[in-house]
Backbone atoms as SQL, in Angstrom:
CREATE TABLE atoms (id INTEGER PRIMARY KEY, chain TEXT, resi INTEGER, resn TEXT, atom TEXT, x REAL, y REAL, z REAL);
INSERT INTO atoms VALUES
  (1, 'A', 1, 'UNK', 'N', 0.865, -1.338, -0.135),
  (2, 'A', 1, 'UNK', 'CA', -0.193, -0.071, 0.312),
  (3, 'A', 1, 'UNK', 'C', 0.835, 1.078, 0.108),
  (4, 'A', 2, 'UNK', 'N', 0.441, 2.168, -0.930),
  (5, 'A', 2, 'UNK', 'CA', 1.189, 3.652, -0.881),
  (6, 'A', 2, 'UNK', 'C', 0.264, 4.513, -0.536),
  (7, 'A', 3, 'UNK', 'N', 0.495, 5.162, 0.765),
  (8, 'A', 3, 'UNK', 'CA', -0.746, 5.874, 1.389),
  (9, 'A', 3, 'UNK', 'C', -0.113, 7.365, 0.864),
  (10, 'A', 4, 'UNK', 'N', -0.897, 8.540, 0.506),
  (11, 'A', 4, 'UNK', 'CA', -0.181, 10.125, 0.550),
  (12, 'A', 4, 'UNK', 'C', -0.748, 10.722, 1.575),
  (13, 'A', 5, 'UNK', 'N', -0.160, 11.388, 1.721),
  (14, 'A', 5, 'UNK', 'CA', -0.783, 12.778, 3.095),
  (15, 'A', 5, 'UNK', 'C', -1.866, 13.280, 2.267),
  (16, 'A', 6, 'UNK', 'N', -2.945, 13.251, 3.063),
  (17, 'A', 6, 'UNK', 'CA', -4.469, 14.301, 2.840),
  (18, 'A', 6, 'UNK', 'C', -4.236, 15.817, 3.315),
  (19, 'A', 7, 'UNK', 'N', -4.300, 15.627, 4.151),
  (20, 'A', 7, 'UNK', 'CA', -4.223, 16.922, 5.406),
  (21, 'A', 7, 'UNK', 'C', -3.852, 16.646, 6.656),
  (22, 'A', 8, 'UNK', 'N', -3.821, 17.339, 7.454),
  (23, 'A', 8, 'UNK', 'CA', -3.581, 17.690, 8.728),
  (24, 'A', 8, 'UNK', 'C', -5.077, 16.700, 9.637),
  (25, 'A', 9, 'UNK', 'N', -5.265, 16.463, 10.443),
  (26, 'A', 9, 'UNK', 'CA', -6.555, 15.888, 11.518),
  (27, 'A', 9, 'UNK', 'C', -7.174, 17.146, 11.783),
  (28, 'A', 10, 'UNK', 'N', -6.725, 18.110, 11.948),
  (29, 'A', 10, 'UNK', 'CA', -7.362, 19.260, 12.760),
  (30, 'A', 10, 'UNK', 'C', -8.177, 20.057, 11.556),
  (31, 'A', 11, 'UNK', 'N', -8.292, 19.682, 10.378),
  (32, 'A', 11, 'UNK', 'CA', -8.619, 20.436, 8.962),
  (33, 'A', 11, 'UNK', 'C', -9.999, 19.848, 8.919),
  (34, 'A', 12, 'UNK', 'N', -10.046, 18.890, 9.224),
  (35, 'A', 12, 'UNK', 'CA', -11.247, 17.548, 9.276),
  (36, 'A', 12, 'UNK', 'C', -12.131, 17.850, 10.096),
  (37, 'A', 13, 'UNK', 'N', -13.614, 18.628, 10.155),
  (38, 'A', 13, 'UNK', 'CA', -14.190, 18.606, 10.928),
  (39, 'A', 13, 'UNK', 'C', -14.998, 17.312, 10.956),
  (40, 'A', 14, 'UNK', 'N', -16.127, 17.175, 11.834),
  (41, 'A', 14, 'UNK', 'CA', -17.038, 15.978, 11.862),
  (42, 'A', 14, 'UNK', 'C', -18.212, 16.328, 11.011),
  (43, 'A', 15, 'UNK', 'N', -18.490, 15.114, 10.152),
  (44, 'A', 15, 'UNK', 'CA', -20.078, 15.031, 9.458),
  (45, 'A', 15, 'UNK', 'C', -19.869, 16.554, 8.342),
  (46, 'A', 16, 'UNK', 'N', -18.599, 17.129, 8.048),
  (47, 'A', 16, 'UNK', 'CA', -18.116, 18.257, 6.760),
  (48, 'A', 16, 'UNK', 'C', -17.213, 18.027, 5.818),
  (49, 'A', 17, 'UNK', 'N', -17.545, 17.125, 4.996),
  (50, 'A', 17, 'UNK', 'CA', -16.858, 16.958, 3.631),
  (51, 'A', 17, 'UNK', 'C', -15.893, 18.048, 3.455),
  (52, 'A', 18, 'UNK', 'N', -14.602, 17.411, 3.153),
  (53, 'A', 18, 'UNK', 'CA', -13.111, 17.885, 2.277),
  (54, 'A', 18, 'UNK', 'C', -12.755, 17.456, 1.031),
  (55, 'A', 19, 'UNK', 'N', -12.747, 18.123, 0.379),
  (56, 'A', 19, 'UNK', 'CA', -12.276, 18.068, -0.969),
  (57, 'A', 19, 'UNK', 'C', -10.726, 18.048, -1.024),
  (58, 'A', 20, 'UNK', 'N', -10.100, 17.313, -1.244),
  (59, 'A', 20, 'UNK', 'CA', -8.779, 17.412, -1.909),
  (60, 'A', 20, 'UNK', 'C', -8.255, 16.630, -3.097),
  (61, 'A', 21, 'UNK', 'N', -7.212, 17.012, -3.707),
  (62, 'A', 21, 'UNK', 'CA', -6.801, 16.655, -4.844),
  (63, 'A', 21, 'UNK', 'C', -5.499, 16.103, -4.512),
  (64, 'A', 22, 'UNK', 'N', -5.289, 14.421, -4.479),
  (65, 'A', 22, 'UNK', 'CA', -4.147, 13.501, -4.620),
  (66, 'A', 22, 'UNK', 'C', -3.874, 13.067, -5.311),
  (67, 'A', 23, 'UNK', 'N', -2.283, 13.267, -6.169),
  (68, 'A', 23, 'UNK', 'CA', -1.826, 12.798, -7.360),
  (69, 'A', 23, 'UNK', 'C', -3.171, 13.144, -8.220),
  (70, 'A', 24, 'UNK', 'N', -3.628, 14.139, -8.600),
  (71, 'A', 24, 'UNK', 'CA', -4.322, 14.273, -9.884),
  (72, 'A', 24, 'UNK', 'C', -6.239, 13.451, -9.227),
  (73, 'A', 25, 'UNK', 'N', -5.985, 12.761, -8.076),
  (74, 'A', 25, 'UNK', 'CA', -7.306, 12.212, -7.997),
  (75, 'A', 25, 'UNK', 'C', -8.244, 13.103, -6.509),
  (76, 'A', 26, 'UNK', 'N', -9.484, 13.397, -7.372),
  (77, 'A', 26, 'UNK', 'CA', -10.302, 14.111, -6.357),
  (78, 'A', 26, 'UNK', 'C', -11.197, 13.438, -5.541),
  (79, 'A', 27, 'UNK', 'N', -10.317, 13.495, -3.974),
  (80, 'A', 27, 'UNK', 'CA', -11.292, 12.588, -2.988),
  (81, 'A', 27, 'UNK', 'C', -11.754, 13.553, -2.195),
  (82, 'A', 28, 'UNK', 'N', -13.153, 12.941, -1.233),
  (83, 'A', 28, 'UNK', 'CA', -13.645, 13.577, -0.379),
  (84, 'A', 28, 'UNK', 'C', -13.120, 13.140, 0.754),
  (85, 'A', 29, 'UNK', 'N', -12.577, 13.785, 1.828),
  (86, 'A', 29, 'UNK', 'CA', -13.012, 13.030, 3.607),
  (87, 'A', 29, 'UNK', 'C', -13.469, 13.400, 4.384),
  (88, 'A', 30, 'UNK', 'N', -14.492, 12.422, 5.053),
  (89, 'A', 30, 'UNK', 'CA', -15.215, 13.056, 5.405),
  (90, 'A', 30, 'UNK', 'C', -14.808, 12.035, 6.967),
  (91, 'A', 31, 'UNK', 'N', -15.113, 12.706, 8.331),
  (92, 'A', 31, 'UNK', 'CA', -15.189, 12.287, 9.867),
  (93, 'A', 31, 'UNK', 'C', -16.221, 12.084, 10.311),
  (94, 'A', 32, 'UNK', 'N', -16.856, 10.754, 10.378),
  (95, 'A', 32, 'UNK', 'CA', -18.263, 10.462, 10.908),
  (96, 'A', 32, 'UNK', 'C', -18.170, 9.544, 11.720),
  (97, 'A', 33, 'UNK', 'N', -19.338, 9.310, 12.838),
  (98, 'A', 33, 'UNK', 'CA', -19.300, 8.175, 14.142),
  (99, 'A', 33, 'UNK', 'C', -18.101, 7.554, 14.250),
  (100, 'A', 34, 'UNK', 'N', -17.081, 8.443, 14.651),
  (101, 'A', 34, 'UNK', 'CA', -15.778, 8.314, 15.291),
  (102, 'A', 34, 'UNK', 'C', -14.463, 7.880, 14.359),
  (103, 'A', 35, 'UNK', 'N', -15.064, 7.498, 12.646),
  (104, 'A', 35, 'UNK', 'CA', -14.110, 7.155, 11.639),
  (105, 'A', 35, 'UNK', 'C', -13.637, 7.955, 10.485),
  (106, 'A', 36, 'UNK', 'N', -12.987, 8.020, 9.851),
  (107, 'A', 36, 'UNK', 'CA', -12.725, 8.830, 8.650),
  (108, 'A', 36, 'UNK', 'C', -12.601, 8.072, 7.539),
  (109, 'A', 37, 'UNK', 'N', -13.236, 8.679, 6.353),
  (110, 'A', 37, 'UNK', 'CA', -13.905, 8.087, 5.203),
  (111, 'A', 37, 'UNK', 'C', -13.239, 8.816, 4.151),
  (112, 'A', 38, 'UNK', 'N', -12.252, 8.165, 3.213),
  (113, 'A', 38, 'UNK', 'CA', -12.046, 8.668, 1.709),
  (114, 'A', 38, 'UNK', 'C', -12.886, 8.110, 0.443),
  (115, 'A', 39, 'UNK', 'N', -13.402, 8.893, -0.376),
  (116, 'A', 39, 'UNK', 'CA', -14.220, 8.346, -1.414),
  (117, 'A', 39, 'UNK', 'C', -14.033, 9.720, -2.424),
  (118, 'A', 40, 'UNK', 'N', -14.187, 8.943, -3.638),
  (119, 'A', 40, 'UNK', 'CA', -14.171, 9.617, -5.118),
  (120, 'A', 40, 'UNK', 'C', -15.166, 10.908, -4.651),
  (121, 'A', 41, 'UNK', 'N', -14.500, 12.088, -5.111),
  (122, 'A', 41, 'UNK', 'CA', -14.964, 13.170, -5.237),
  (123, 'A', 41, 'UNK', 'C', -16.305, 13.065, -6.479),
  (124, 'A', 42, 'UNK', 'N', -16.148, 12.719, -7.325),
  (125, 'A', 42, 'UNK', 'CA', -17.402, 12.926, -8.491),
  (126, 'A', 42, 'UNK', 'C', -17.944, 11.484, -8.325),
  (127, 'A', 43, 'UNK', 'N', -19.421, 12.406, -8.403),
  (128, 'A', 43, 'UNK', 'CA', -20.827, 11.836, -8.629),
  (129, 'A', 43, 'UNK', 'C', -20.862, 10.520, -9.716),
  (130, 'A', 44, 'UNK', 'N', -21.418, 9.421, -9.460),
  (131, 'A', 44, 'UNK', 'CA', -21.020, 8.584, -10.607),
  (132, 'A', 44, 'UNK', 'C', -22.100, 8.796, -11.296),
  (133, 'A', 45, 'UNK', 'N', -23.570, 9.261, -11.091),
  (134, 'A', 45, 'UNK', 'CA', -24.724, 9.544, -11.821),
  (135, 'A', 45, 'UNK', 'C', -24.269, 11.256, -12.861),
  (136, 'A', 46, 'UNK', 'N', -23.992, 12.434, -11.566),
  (137, 'A', 46, 'UNK', 'CA', -24.116, 13.623, -12.289),
  (138, 'A', 46, 'UNK', 'C', -22.578, 14.523, -13.075),
  (139, 'A', 47, 'UNK', 'N', -21.693, 13.402, -12.498),
  (140, 'A', 47, 'UNK', 'CA', -20.000, 14.076, -12.344),
  (141, 'A', 47, 'UNK', 'C', -19.999, 15.379, -11.711),
  (142, 'A', 48, 'UNK', 'N', -20.543, 15.837, -10.763),
  (143, 'A', 48, 'UNK', 'CA', -20.212, 16.777, -9.714),
  (144, 'A', 48, 'UNK', 'C', -19.899, 16.118, -8.182),
  (145, 'A', 49, 'UNK', 'N', -19.386, 17.363, -7.815),
  (146, 'A', 49, 'UNK', 'CA', -18.772, 17.128, -6.670),
  (147, 'A', 49, 'UNK', 'C', -19.137, 16.766, -5.469),
  (148, 'A', 50, 'UNK', 'N', -18.903, 15.603, -4.760),
  (149, 'A', 50, 'UNK', 'CA', -19.629, 14.945, -3.918),
  (150, 'A', 50, 'UNK', 'C', -19.500, 15.714, -2.405),
  (151, 'A', 51, 'UNK', 'N', -18.354, 16.605, -2.582),
  (152, 'A', 51, 'UNK', 'CA', -17.643, 16.851, -1.125),
  (153, 'A', 51, 'UNK', 'C', -18.614, 18.456, -0.843),
  (154, 'A', 52, 'UNK', 'N', -19.404, 18.663, -1.833),
  (155, 'A', 52, 'UNK', 'CA', -21.011, 19.778, -1.499),
  (156, 'A', 52, 'UNK', 'C', -21.748, 19.606, -1.154),
  (157, 'A', 53, 'UNK', 'N', -21.788, 18.050, -0.615),
  (158, 'A', 53, 'UNK', 'CA', -23.522, 17.373, -0.244),
  (159, 'A', 53, 'UNK', 'C', -23.575, 17.225, 1.183),
  (160, 'A', 54, 'UNK', 'N', -24.114, 17.010, 1.625),
  (161, 'A', 54, 'UNK', 'CA', -24.655, 16.701, 3.323),
  (162, 'A', 54, 'UNK', 'C', -24.282, 15.071, 3.560),
  (163, 'A', 55, 'UNK', 'N', -23.487, 15.012, 5.215),
  (164, 'A', 55, 'UNK', 'CA', -23.035, 13.610, 5.432),
  (165, 'A', 55, 'UNK', 'C', -24.359, 13.483, 6.381),
  (166, 'A', 56, 'UNK', 'N', -24.678, 12.203, 6.176),
  (167, 'A', 56, 'UNK', 'CA', -25.733, 11.683, 7.356),
  (168, 'A', 56, 'UNK', 'C', -25.753, 10.003, 7.130),
  (169, 'A', 57, 'UNK', 'N', -25.944, 9.463, 8.714),
  (170, 'A', 57, 'UNK', 'CA', -25.668, 8.239, 8.950),
  (171, 'A', 57, 'UNK', 'C', -24.461, 7.499, 7.604),
  (172, 'A', 58, 'UNK', 'N', -23.330, 7.884, 8.352),
  (173, 'A', 58, 'UNK', 'CA', -22.503, 7.126, 7.251),
  (174, 'A', 58, 'UNK', 'C', -22.267, 7.179, 5.420),
  (175, 'A', 59, 'UNK', 'N', -23.107, 8.015, 5.107),
  (176, 'A', 59, 'UNK', 'CA', -23.007, 8.324, 3.740),
  (177, 'A', 59, 'UNK', 'C', -23.556, 9.714, 3.473),
  (178, 'A', 60, 'UNK', 'N', -23.119, 10.061, 2.191),
  (179, 'A', 60, 'UNK', 'CA', -22.830, 11.464, 1.828),
  (180, 'A', 60, 'UNK', 'C', -24.119, 11.467, 0.296),
  (181, 'A', 61, 'UNK', 'N', -24.441, 12.642, 0.951),
  (182, 'A', 61, 'UNK', 'CA', -25.540, 13.112, -0.577),
  (183, 'A', 61, 'UNK', 'C', -25.384, 13.507, -1.816),
  (184, 'A', 62, 'UNK', 'N', -25.367, 13.366, -2.766),
  (185, 'A', 62, 'UNK', 'CA', -24.867, 14.317, -4.030),
  (186, 'A', 62, 'UNK', 'C', -25.930, 15.416, -3.852),
  (187, 'A', 63, 'UNK', 'N', -25.323, 16.592, -3.832),
  (188, 'A', 63, 'UNK', 'CA', -26.208, 17.790, -3.905),
  (189, 'A', 63, 'UNK', 'C', -27.154, 18.446, -4.845),
  (190, 'A', 64, 'UNK', 'N', -26.573, 17.513, -6.302),
  (191, 'A', 64, 'UNK', 'CA', -27.534, 18.026, -7.435),
  (192, 'A', 64, 'UNK', 'C', -29.024, 17.257, -7.586),
  (193, 'A', 65, 'UNK', 'N', -28.956, 15.714, -7.630),
  (194, 'A', 65, 'UNK', 'CA', -29.828, 15.037, -7.613),
  (195, 'A', 65, 'UNK', 'C', -30.045, 14.250, -6.346),
  (196, 'A', 66, 'UNK', 'N', -29.498, 14.437, -4.944),
  (197, 'A', 66, 'UNK', 'CA', -29.909, 13.548, -4.041),
  (198, 'A', 66, 'UNK', 'C', -29.233, 11.905, -3.794),
  (199, 'A', 67, 'UNK', 'N', -28.980, 11.554, -4.617),
  (200, 'A', 67, 'UNK', 'CA', -28.167, 10.316, -4.813),
  (201, 'A', 67, 'UNK', 'C', -27.321, 10.117, -3.306),
  (202, 'A', 68, 'UNK', 'N', -27.267, 8.904, -2.682),
  (203, 'A', 68, 'UNK', 'CA', -26.680, 8.916, -1.246),
  (204, 'A', 68, 'UNK', 'C', -25.562, 7.337, -1.682),
  (205, 'A', 69, 'UNK', 'N', -24.120, 8.042, -1.197),
  (206, 'A', 69, 'UNK', 'CA', -23.546, 6.995, -1.229),
  (207, 'A', 69, 'UNK', 'C', -22.995, 6.272, -0.240),
  (208, 'A', 70, 'UNK', 'N', -23.000, 5.062, 0.383),
  (209, 'A', 70, 'UNK', 'CA', -22.255, 4.696, 1.190),
  (210, 'A', 70, 'UNK', 'C', -21.075, 5.198, 1.509),
  (211, 'A', 71, 'UNK', 'N', -20.337, 5.535, 2.431),
  (212, 'A', 71, 'UNK', 'CA', -18.717, 6.173, 3.041),
  (213, 'A', 71, 'UNK', 'C', -17.770, 5.039, 2.892),
  (214, 'A', 72, 'UNK', 'N', -18.556, 4.004, 3.323),
  (215, 'A', 72, 'UNK', 'CA', -17.203, 2.673, 3.782),
  (216, 'A', 72, 'UNK', 'C', -17.696, 1.658, 2.045),
  (217, 'A', 73, 'UNK', 'N', -18.483, 1.894, 1.336),
  (218, 'A', 73, 'UNK', 'CA', -18.580, 1.063, 0.270),
  (219, 'A', 73, 'UNK', 'C', -18.561, 1.525, -0.707),
  (220, 'A', 74, 'UNK', 'N', -19.127, 3.049, -1.137),
  (221, 'A', 74, 'UNK', 'CA', -18.911, 3.285, -2.165),
  (222, 'A', 74, 'UNK', 'C', -20.657, 2.995, -3.150),
  (223, 'A', 75, 'UNK', 'N', -21.194, 1.996, -2.823),
  (224, 'A', 75, 'UNK', 'CA', -22.402, 2.025, -3.148),
  (225, 'A', 75, 'UNK', 'C', -23.303, 3.074, -3.190),
  (226, 'A', 76, 'UNK', 'N', -23.885, 3.294, -3.998),
  (227, 'A', 76, 'UNK', 'CA', -25.431, 4.253, -4.215),
  (228, 'A', 76, 'UNK', 'C', -26.237, 3.383, -3.334),
  (229, 'A', 77, 'UNK', 'N', -27.600, 4.478, -2.587),
  (230, 'A', 77, 'UNK', 'CA', -28.741, 3.590, -1.811),
  (231, 'A', 77, 'UNK', 'C', -29.793, 3.784, -2.884),
  (232, 'A', 78, 'UNK', 'N', -29.515, 4.615, -3.770),
  (233, 'A', 78, 'UNK', 'CA', -30.848, 4.254, -4.721),
  (234, 'A', 78, 'UNK', 'C', -30.882, 5.428, -5.579),
  (235, 'A', 79, 'UNK', 'N', -31.900, 5.154, -6.392),
  (236, 'A', 79, 'UNK', 'CA', -31.579, 5.935, -7.639),
  (237, 'A', 79, 'UNK', 'C', -31.167, 7.336, -7.708),
  (238, 'A', 80, 'UNK', 'N', -31.092, 8.482, -8.516),
  (239, 'A', 80, 'UNK', 'CA', -30.807, 8.215, -9.870),
  (240, 'A', 80, 'UNK', 'C', -29.539, 7.570, -10.347),
  (241, 'A', 81, 'UNK', 'N', -28.544, 7.657, -8.995),
  (242, 'A', 81, 'UNK', 'CA', -27.251, 6.420, -9.156),
  (243, 'A', 81, 'UNK', 'C', -27.264, 5.392, -9.356),
  (244, 'A', 82, 'UNK', 'N', -26.819, 4.536, -9.972),
  (245, 'A', 82, 'UNK', 'CA', -26.869, 3.060, -10.153),
  (246, 'A', 82, 'UNK', 'C', -25.172, 2.502, -10.048),
  (247, 'A', 83, 'UNK', 'N', -24.478, 2.996, -10.048),
  (248, 'A', 83, 'UNK', 'CA', -23.054, 3.005, -9.887),
  (249, 'A', 83, 'UNK', 'C', -22.065, 3.455, -8.805),
  (250, 'A', 84, 'UNK', 'N', -21.300, 3.003, -7.861),
  (251, 'A', 84, 'UNK', 'CA', -20.700, 3.043, -6.980),
  (252, 'A', 84, 'UNK', 'C', -19.326, 3.715, -7.506),
  (253, 'A', 85, 'UNK', 'N', -18.781, 4.595, -6.135),
  (254, 'A', 85, 'UNK', 'CA', -17.731, 5.753, -6.827),
  (255, 'A', 85, 'UNK', 'C', -16.517, 4.502, -5.959),
  (256, 'A', 86, 'UNK', 'N', -15.372, 5.072, -5.827),
  (257, 'A', 86, 'UNK', 'CA', -14.518, 4.246, -5.702),
  (258, 'A', 86, 'UNK', 'C', -14.530, 4.744, -4.153),
  (259, 'A', 87, 'UNK', 'N', -14.166, 3.976, -2.895),
  (260, 'A', 87, 'UNK', 'CA', -13.860, 4.371, -1.930),
  (261, 'A', 87, 'UNK', 'C', -11.907, 3.847, -1.667),
  (262, 'A', 88, 'UNK', 'N', -11.205, 4.881, -0.482),
  (263, 'A', 88, 'UNK', 'CA', -9.795, 4.575, -0.382),
  (264, 'A', 88, 'UNK', 'C', -9.529, 4.227, 0.984),
  (265, 'A', 89, 'UNK', 'N', -8.486, 3.261, 1.110),
  (266, 'A', 89, 'UNK', 'CA', -8.046, 3.041, 2.901),
  (267, 'A', 89, 'UNK', 'C', -7.664, 4.252, 3.050),
  (268, 'A', 90, 'UNK', 'N', -7.568, 4.315, 4.251),
  (269, 'A', 90, 'UNK', 'CA', -7.232, 5.688, 5.534),
  (270, 'A', 90, 'UNK', 'C', -6.425, 4.833, 6.507),
  (271, 'A', 91, 'UNK', 'N', -5.622, 5.815, 6.836),
  (272, 'A', 91, 'UNK', 'CA', -4.653, 5.601, 8.053),
  (273, 'A', 91, 'UNK', 'C', -4.548, 6.970, 8.319),
  (274, 'A', 92, 'UNK', 'N', -4.304, 7.301, 9.856),
  (275, 'A', 92, 'UNK', 'CA', -4.164, 8.084, 10.422),
  (276, 'A', 92, 'UNK', 'C', -2.841, 8.032, 10.912),
  (277, 'A', 93, 'UNK', 'N', -1.873, 9.007, 10.971),
  (278, 'A', 93, 'UNK', 'CA', -0.426, 8.688, 11.735),
  (279, 'A', 93, 'UNK', 'C', 0.280, 10.068, 11.912),
  (280, 'A', 94, 'UNK', 'N', 0.768, 10.486, 12.882),
  (281, 'A', 94, 'UNK', 'CA', 1.275, 11.978, 13.220),
  (282, 'A', 94, 'UNK', 'C', 0.315, 13.090, 13.268),
  (283, 'A', 95, 'UNK', 'N', -0.752, 12.866, 13.634),
  (284, 'A', 95, 'UNK', 'CA', -2.034, 14.084, 13.491),
  (285, 'A', 95, 'UNK', 'C', -2.522, 14.271, 11.924),
  (286, 'A', 96, 'UNK', 'N', -1.837, 13.060, 10.904),
  (287, 'A', 96, 'UNK', 'CA', -2.506, 13.443, 9.728),
  (288, 'A', 96, 'UNK', 'C', -3.119, 12.562, 8.925),
  (289, 'A', 97, 'UNK', 'N', -3.685, 12.841, 8.094),
  (290, 'A', 97, 'UNK', 'CA', -4.517, 11.783, 7.557),
  (291, 'A', 97, 'UNK', 'C', -4.155, 11.664, 5.863),
  (292, 'A', 98, 'UNK', 'N', -4.259, 9.810, 5.863),
  (293, 'A', 98, 'UNK', 'CA', -3.423, 9.558, 4.490),
  (294, 'A', 98, 'UNK', 'C', -4.176, 8.061, 3.949),
  (295, 'A', 99, 'UNK', 'N', -3.966, 8.620, 2.484),
  (296, 'A', 99, 'UNK', 'CA', -5.187, 7.958, 1.559),
  (297, 'A', 99, 'UNK', 'C', -4.432, 7.288, 0.602),
  (298, 'A', 100, 'UNK', 'N', -4.958, 5.843, 0.794),
  (299, 'A', 100, 'UNK', 'CA', -4.302, 4.764, -0.335),
  (300, 'A', 100, 'UNK', 'C', -5.037, 4.893, -1.993),
  (301, 'A', 101, 'UNK', 'N', -4.937, 5.664, -2.926),
  (302, 'A', 101, 'UNK', 'CA', -5.397, 5.785, -4.010),
  (303, 'A', 101, 'UNK', 'C', -5.177, 4.205, -4.806),
  (304, 'A', 102, 'UNK', 'N', -4.317, 3.381, -4.622),
  (305, 'A', 102, 'UNK', 'CA', -4.277, 2.596, -5.201),
  (306, 'A', 102, 'UNK', 'C', -5.054, 1.035, -4.704),
  (307, 'A', 103, 'UNK', 'N', -5.690, 1.260, -3.748),
  (308, 'A', 103, 'UNK', 'CA', -6.598, 0.231, -3.183),
  (309, 'A', 103, 'UNK', 'C', -8.026, 0.677, -2.852),
  (310, 'A', 104, 'UNK', 'N', -8.565, 1.168, -4.413),
  (311, 'A', 104, 'UNK', 'CA', -9.984, 1.204, -4.572),
  (312, 'A', 104, 'UNK', 'C', -10.668, 0.191, -3.764),
  (313, 'A', 105, 'UNK', 'N', -11.891, 0.289, -2.893),
  (314, 'A', 105, 'UNK', 'CA', -12.926, -0.765, -3.153),
  (315, 'A', 105, 'UNK', 'C', -13.807, -0.622, -4.267);
């Protein structure tokens, strides 16, 4: 696994998505329910930024059409999205959040 530093822990607030670009890949980071998740920032339905959406019940909702994606699996919970978005492993080391872009789920 090759982890890339995404941000410091202090930059990530509870239930507030944070968009970062890692090695050219747009990623949304979310801290919720005591865990940190990394999910591709592009909605599979409308090609818009998921980081502008709301977080609730370990899911992020696309602001444009309301598709909800599970932060653990990337799977949509219902239409209009039918395709999942990639999620990435996260580790926290020395007060920094790191993401492995090579290990999509």
